[in-house]
Amino acid sequence: MPMRPSIVNVYLVRAGATWTLVDTGMNTPASVAAFRAVLDEVGIPEHAIVRLVATHHHVDHFGTSGPYRELTHAEVYLHPLEAERTTSFRSVSGEPTEYLRRHGVPEVAPDARLPPPSRFFGSWYAPAEPDHLLADEDEIPLGDGRSVEVVWTPGHTPGHCCLLLQPDGILFVGDHLLPKITPHVGLWPNGPENPLGDFLASHEKIQRLDARLVCPAHGGVYEDHRRRARQLIDFHRVRKLAMLEEIRRRPRTAYDVALSVFAIAPDNRFQVFAATLETLAHLELLRREGRALRAERDGVVTYQGR
Ligand SMILES: [Zn+2]
């Protein structure tokens, strides 16, 4: 990928003579060339890929679904909350300037604002129209005794799904349960009201599954999904406490707290954007837990610990 993390893993699952592709990578020439080289190397004819199941709609996971569907004639599976976002993506006009302003982010000149995602990603994002919509606990038979169980894990995105391959006990986790990094979980305008609460609940849920191997979208394959889920829950608990400490003495905006808690460059608009939304997700969870109060004054929202 032309950005960090620079590698996304996609997985091919065999069932008899057919194959299922889990996620696609971005639609860049390098990514497509790497994928086709693997098909040649392993000896998989394009038409043997009959299914394409995506964990979520992001550009590195679903970006090549359009071209690969044309190439292979595979049927495409995606959660409806993700499918919605592949379409609305085109109409997002740029950064939500008003939303950012309300949460304390300083305004910048129009040409310094974030570009619309459709312009930023351009041809890298070529999403397919899904043939099937995924739902929690769906079972997709792959043939030859294998199947995939769908585990809805909202948080990173509202319709994110993990996929448990049976009887092998291999868990494809997309961005939900990465071995080395934590995925972005932010409070987006027009998104779910408590994304971090959803994310943490999804980590409780994933611990109830039995799996012997975890296949993440970024980083190496590993064992013990429960241990990693507990680490991530703990990580966010600590971060939440750090934010609570920041708002103990006086009310502060999410932007202000983000600058204290995240190592970001204030003139990097993308970092400011991501960190502010991520801070908001934590502050909003603190508020729901009764540990913070939210106030709005002159169109600016602040949070204070109680
Ligand atoms: Zn993602």
Short mmCIF file of N, CA and C and ligand atoms in Angstrom, two decimals, residues 55-61 156-157 160 174-176 178 183-184 217-218, ligand 1:
data_model
loop_
_atom_site.label_atom_id
_atom_site.label_comp_id
_atom_site.label_asym_id
_atom_site.label_seq_id
_atom_site.Cartn_x
_atom_site.Cartn_y
_atom_site.Cartn_z
N THR A 55 -14.21 -8.16 5.31
CA THR A 55 -14.41 -7.87 6.73
C THR A 55 -15.04 -6.51 6.94
N HIS A 56 -14.66 -5.52 6.09
CA HIS A 56 -15.29 -4.21 6.14
C HIS A 56 -14.98 -3.43 4.87
N HIS A 57 -15.53 -2.22 4.77
CA HIS A 57 -15.53 -1.52 3.48
C HIS A 57 -14.27 -0.72 3.19
N HIS A 58 -13.35 -0.61 4.13
CA HIS A 58 -12.20 0.29 3.94
C HIS A 58 -11.39 -0.05 2.68
N VAL A 59 -10.73 0.99 2.18
CA VAL A 59 -10.05 0.92 0.88
C VAL A 59 -9.03 -0.22 0.80
N ASP A 60 -8.36 -0.54 1.90
CA ASP A 60 -7.35 -1.60 1.85
C ASP A 60 -7.98 -3.00 1.96
N HIS A 61 -9.26 -3.06 2.28
CA HIS A 61 -9.93 -4.36 2.43
C HIS A 61 -10.91 -4.65 1.29
N HIS A 156 -14.48 -0.62 14.95
CA HIS A 156 -13.60 0.05 13.98
C HIS A 156 -14.46 0.64 12.86
N THR A 157 -15.40 -0.15 12.38
CA THR A 157 -16.47 0.34 11.50
C THR A 157 -17.76 -0.31 11.98
N HIS A 160 -18.25 -4.05 10.71
CA HIS A 160 -17.07 -4.91 10.64
C HIS A 160 -17.43 -6.34 11.06
N GLY A 174 -9.79 -9.27 10.21
CA GLY A 174 -9.76 -7.94 9.58
C GLY A 174 -8.91 -6.99 10.39
N ASP A 175 -9.49 -5.84 10.76
CA ASP A 175 -8.76 -4.85 11.58
C ASP A 175 -9.17 -4.92 13.05
N HIS A 176 -10.06 -5.86 13.40
CA HIS A 176 -10.60 -5.87 14.76
C HIS A 176 -9.56 -6.22 15.81
N LEU A 178 -5.74 -6.68 15.75
CA LEU A 178 -4.41 -6.66 15.14
C LEU A 178 -3.35 -6.96 16.20
N PRO A 183 -6.62 -0.47 15.92
CA PRO A 183 -7.26 0.21 14.80
C PRO A 183 -7.90 1.52 15.26
N HIS A 184 -8.15 2.40 14.32
CA HIS A 184 -8.84 3.65 14.63
C HIS A 184 -10.28 3.34 15.06
N ALA A 217 -5.44 -8.58 9.34
CA ALA A 217 -5.24 -7.90 8.06
C ALA A 217 -3.89 -7.17 8.02
N HIS A 218 -3.35 -6.85 9.18
CA HIS A 218 -2.04 -6.21 9.22
C HIS A 218 -1.22 -6.91 10.30
ZN ZN B 1 -9.96 -0.63 8.41
#
